[in-house]
Short mmCIF file of C-alpha atoms in Angstrom, two decimals:
data_model
loop_
_atom_site.label_atom_id
_atom_site.label_comp_id
_atom_site.label_asym_id
_atom_site.label_seq_id
_atom_site.Cartn_x
_atom_site.Cartn_y
_atom_site.Cartn_z
CA GLN A 1 104.87 -65.76 -103.38
CA SER A 2 104.44 -62.26 -104.48
CA ALA A 3 106.48 -59.88 -103.99
CA LEU A 4 103.92 -57.17 -102.07
CA THR A 5 101.75 -58.62 -99.96
CA GLN A 6 97.88 -57.88 -99.24
CA PRO A 7 95.12 -59.70 -97.16
CA ALA A 8 93.45 -62.93 -99.84
CA SER A 9 90.29 -61.52 -98.64
CA VAL A 10 87.98 -58.51 -96.81
CA SER A 11 84.73 -57.94 -96.32
CA GLY A 12 81.72 -55.01 -95.98
CA SER A 13 78.05 -54.56 -95.82
CA LEU A 14 76.80 -52.15 -98.49
CA GLY A 15 77.34 -48.34 -97.14
CA GLN A 16 80.88 -49.19 -95.43
CA SER A 17 84.17 -48.25 -95.33
CA ILE A 18 86.86 -51.14 -95.99
CA THR A 19 90.24 -50.33 -96.55
CA ILE A 20 92.82 -53.37 -98.19
CA SER A 21 96.47 -53.15 -97.18
CA CYS A 22 99.36 -53.56 -98.73
CA THR A 23 103.01 -54.50 -97.45
CA GLY A 24 106.53 -53.74 -99.65
CA THR A 25 110.29 -53.08 -98.45
CA SER A 26 112.48 -50.24 -99.54
CA SER A 27 112.76 -51.34 -102.43
CA ASP A 28 109.50 -50.67 -103.81
CA VAL A 29 106.14 -49.18 -102.29
CA GLY A 30 108.64 -47.72 -99.26
CA ASP A 31 110.37 -45.77 -101.27
CA TYR A 32 108.56 -44.63 -104.39
CA ASN A 33 105.49 -42.92 -104.66
CA TYR A 34 104.80 -44.98 -108.25
CA VAL A 35 102.01 -47.27 -106.17
CA SER A 36 98.94 -48.32 -108.40
CA TRP A 37 95.66 -50.59 -107.83
CA TYR A 38 93.72 -52.29 -110.39
CA GLN A 39 89.58 -53.83 -109.92
CA GLN A 40 89.39 -57.28 -111.35
CA HIS A 41 85.59 -58.23 -112.08
CA PRO A 42 85.55 -62.59 -113.17
CA GLY A 43 86.61 -62.75 -116.69
CA LYS A 44 87.23 -59.23 -117.34
CA ALA A 45 90.64 -57.58 -117.82
CA PRO A 46 91.81 -55.73 -114.58
CA LYS A 47 90.94 -51.91 -114.69
CA LEU A 48 93.12 -49.44 -113.33
CA MET A 49 91.19 -47.85 -109.92
CA ILE A 50 94.97 -45.61 -108.46
CA TYR A 51 98.08 -44.41 -109.83
CA ASP A 52 100.30 -42.98 -108.35
CA VAL A 53 99.24 -43.82 -104.64
CA ARG A 54 96.82 -41.93 -104.37
CA TYR A 55 95.85 -39.91 -107.23
CA ARG A 56 92.33 -41.39 -109.96
CA PRO A 57 92.21 -41.66 -113.08
CA SER A 58 89.24 -39.81 -114.97
CA GLY A 59 86.22 -42.04 -114.07
CA VAL A 60 86.68 -43.69 -111.35
CA SER A 61 84.64 -42.76 -108.38
CA ASP A 62 85.78 -40.65 -105.72
CA ARG A 63 84.72 -43.39 -103.43
CA PHE A 64 87.58 -45.52 -103.91
CA SER A 65 91.31 -43.50 -102.29
CA GLY A 66 94.26 -44.57 -102.09
CA SER A 67 97.23 -43.29 -99.58
CA LYS A 68 100.74 -45.15 -98.02
CA SER A 69 102.72 -45.34 -95.12
CA GLY A 70 105.96 -46.50 -94.70
CA ASN A 71 106.36 -50.07 -96.97
CA THR A 72 102.52 -49.85 -97.13
CA ALA A 73 100.11 -48.28 -99.15
CA SER A 74 96.06 -48.40 -98.65
CA LEU A 75 92.93 -48.72 -101.11
CA THR A 76 90.80 -47.56 -99.16
CA ILE A 77 86.86 -47.90 -100.41
CA SER A 78 83.49 -46.04 -98.70
CA GLY A 79 79.96 -46.22 -99.64
CA LEU A 80 80.38 -49.57 -100.44
CA GLN A 81 78.36 -51.03 -103.80
CA ALA A 82 77.69 -54.51 -104.89
CA GLU A 83 79.39 -53.65 -107.98
CA ASP A 84 82.02 -53.47 -105.81
CA GLU A 85 82.81 -56.62 -105.15
CA ALA A 86 85.80 -57.49 -107.33
CA ASP A 87 89.70 -59.02 -106.93
CA TYR A 88 91.41 -56.51 -106.60
CA TYR A 89 95.39 -55.76 -107.06
CA CYS A 90 98.08 -52.98 -106.35
CA SER A 91 101.63 -52.73 -107.78
CA SER A 92 104.76 -51.53 -107.47
CA TYR A 93 107.87 -49.98 -109.25
CA SER A 94 110.35 -51.90 -107.34
CA SER A 95 114.53 -51.39 -107.88
CA VAL A 96 114.67 -55.35 -107.40
CA THR A 97 112.08 -56.34 -110.21
CA THR A 98 110.85 -53.29 -111.90
CA ARG A 99 107.53 -54.80 -111.27
CA VAL A 100 105.86 -56.53 -109.06
CA PHE A 101 102.16 -57.19 -108.01
CA GLY A 102 101.04 -58.34 -105.11
CA GLY A 103 98.30 -61.55 -105.01
CA GLY A 104 95.57 -60.02 -104.47
CA THR A 105 92.56 -59.57 -102.34
CA LYS A 106 88.65 -60.71 -102.91
CA LEU A 107 86.54 -59.13 -102.16
CA THR A 108 82.98 -59.02 -100.73
CA VAL A 109 79.86 -57.10 -100.38
CA LEU A 110 77.71 -58.30 -97.88
CA GLN B 1 90.36 -42.39 -125.41
CA VAL B 2 92.97 -45.69 -127.08
CA GLN B 3 91.66 -48.74 -127.21
CA LEU B 4 94.31 -51.88 -127.35
CA VAL B 5 92.50 -55.50 -129.48
CA GLN B 6 95.11 -58.88 -128.93
CA SER B 7 94.43 -61.44 -130.60
CA GLY B 8 93.22 -65.19 -130.32
CA ALA B 9 93.52 -67.91 -127.96
CA GLU B 10 96.11 -69.87 -128.38
CA VAL B 11 96.62 -74.21 -128.27
CA LYS B 12 100.31 -75.41 -128.01
CA LYS B 13 102.39 -77.32 -127.65
CA PRO B 14 105.01 -78.09 -124.89
CA GLY B 15 108.67 -76.75 -126.23
CA SER B 16 107.01 -74.19 -129.10
CA SER B 17 106.14 -70.29 -128.97
CA VAL B 18 103.38 -68.53 -129.68
CA LYS B 19 103.71 -64.44 -130.11
CA VAL B 20 100.36 -63.13 -129.76
CA SER B 21 99.70 -59.19 -130.52
CA CYS B 22 98.21 -56.24 -129.58
CA LYS B 23 97.09 -53.60 -131.40
CA ALA B 24 96.01 -49.85 -130.54
CA SER B 25 93.29 -48.02 -132.15
CA ALA B 26 95.07 -44.92 -131.52
CA GLY B 27 97.40 -44.22 -135.06
CA THR B 28 100.59 -43.63 -133.32
CA PHE B 29 101.62 -45.76 -130.02
CA GLY B 30 103.05 -41.36 -129.13
CA SER B 31 105.77 -42.08 -126.71
CA TYR B 32 103.77 -44.51 -124.19
CA ALA B 33 104.93 -47.80 -123.52
CA LEU B 34 103.22 -50.35 -123.11
CA THR B 35 103.28 -53.23 -120.63
CA TRP B 36 102.69 -57.45 -120.61
CA VAL B 37 101.30 -58.83 -117.58
CA ARG B 38 100.06 -62.84 -117.30
CA GLN B 39 97.67 -64.62 -115.26
CA ALA B 40 97.62 -68.46 -114.69
CA PRO B 41 93.96 -69.48 -114.09
CA GLY B 42 92.60 -69.24 -110.34
CA GLN B 43 96.02 -67.20 -109.94
CA GLY B 44 96.81 -63.49 -109.70
CA LEU B 45 99.15 -61.50 -112.13
CA GLU B 46 102.76 -61.65 -112.77
CA TRP B 47 104.35 -58.52 -114.82
CA VAL B 48 106.38 -60.22 -117.91
CA GLY B 49 108.24 -57.71 -119.26
CA GLY B 50 107.34 -53.74 -121.82
CA VAL B 51 108.58 -51.71 -124.52
CA ILE B 52 108.69 -48.53 -125.95
CA PRO B 53 108.37 -48.11 -129.32
CA MET B 54 109.70 -44.90 -129.06
CA PHE B 55 112.86 -46.21 -129.15
CA GLY B 56 112.17 -49.79 -129.53
CA SER B 57 113.69 -50.97 -125.96
CA SER B 58 112.73 -53.98 -123.84
CA ASN B 59 113.19 -55.02 -120.25
CA TYR B 60 111.97 -58.54 -118.72
CA ALA B 61 111.00 -59.84 -116.08
CA GLN B 62 114.25 -62.20 -114.72
CA LYS B 63 111.62 -64.90 -114.83
CA PHE B 64 111.57 -64.79 -118.84
CA GLN B 65 114.91 -63.56 -119.58
CA GLY B 66 116.01 -65.58 -122.82
CA ARG B 67 112.63 -67.06 -123.29
CA VAL B 68 110.47 -63.62 -123.93
CA THR B 69 110.74 -61.32 -126.67
CA ILE B 70 108.89 -57.94 -126.69
CA THR B 71 108.46 -56.20 -129.88
CA ALA B 72 106.37 -53.02 -131.14
CA ASP B 73 105.60 -52.01 -134.93
CA ASP B 74 104.90 -48.04 -134.59
CA SER B 75 104.04 -48.39 -138.11
CA SER B 76 101.25 -50.49 -137.71
CA THR B 77 100.23 -49.47 -133.60
CA THR B 78 101.34 -53.18 -132.94
CA ALA B 79 102.71 -54.62 -130.16
CA TYR B 80 103.87 -58.00 -129.82
CA MET B 81 105.00 -60.80 -127.08
CA GLU B 82 107.09 -64.28 -128.50
CA LEU B 83 107.14 -66.41 -125.63
CA ASN B 84 109.37 -69.34 -126.16
CA ASN B 85 110.28 -73.40 -125.27
CA LEU B 86 106.57 -73.51 -123.91
CA ARG B 87 105.95 -75.40 -121.29
CA SER B 88 102.23 -75.82 -118.94
CA GLU B 89 102.92 -73.71 -116.20
CA ASP B 90 103.36 -70.30 -119.26
CA THR B 91 99.26 -71.78 -119.47
CA ALA B 92 97.78 -68.25 -118.47
CA MET B 93 95.52 -65.13 -120.02
CA TYR B 94 98.36 -62.24 -121.06
CA TYR B 95 97.63 -58.92 -120.95
CA CYS B 96 99.14 -56.34 -122.83
CA ALA B 97 98.48 -52.39 -121.33
CA ARG B 98 99.57 -49.35 -121.95
CA GLY B 99 102.11 -48.21 -119.48
CA SER B 100 105.25 -48.34 -118.47
CA ASP B 101 107.71 -49.72 -115.27
CA LEU B 102 106.72 -46.85 -113.11
CA GLU B 103 103.03 -45.95 -114.44
CA GLY B 104 99.23 -47.36 -113.54
CA LEU B 105 98.36 -49.64 -116.15
CA ASP B 106 95.84 -48.84 -118.06
CA PRO B 107 93.94 -49.85 -120.55
CA TRP B 108 93.60 -53.36 -121.17
CA GLY B 109 93.31 -55.17 -123.59
CA GLN B 110 91.13 -57.66 -123.33
CA GLY B 111 93.07 -60.93 -122.56
CA THR B 112 94.78 -63.78 -124.31
CA LEU B 113 94.35 -67.11 -123.25
CA VAL B 114 97.50 -69.26 -124.24
CA THR B 115 97.06 -72.59 -123.35
CA VAL B 116 100.09 -75.27 -123.57
CA SER B 117 99.36 -78.77 -123.07
CA SER B 118 100.45 -81.85 -125.03
#
């Protein structure tokens, strides 16, 4: 059982927006702004998409955005494109276990 | 942009050890940390531990305490993860990535597949 809870799957049509949630506790997401999001295509290494809740690394499309409310962080992808189809993982610093990941969400672009 | 290049796939017997390397393309690690993450087949990401080469300090997930050792050699800009007493459940892709416990991890190495089988 993962420390952070994500939906197993989400789907959206080309051009639409989707949001992936990541629910933790006051020991991780709720108390720290050290939430990051990763995109992983099949057979590839993960790629950092969002760090510190809402910041994008250089080169990541501005269609990706992050936010947080209470113990839940969210990743929103707007203007869905076919290449966005991938697995997405959230991660947070934790005062209990140092770093925790979510179980991952499979995004299907219809 | 620094790149991380990991050693090749390994096949190990239960009870044995494996040592995976991760070489940075930059001339020095500088002040940044390195983190190791693993992913069992068809499963999610799992934090293993990390190292700050400048200080030579490491920390580990409780699950792996006593079985894992993470080190770094600044002179060769190479980090290592050694896992002992391997069991079948340790079969996974092992990734290194730049970043500390607080940071977003970027970039990642290409991964090293470790297979534990009798």
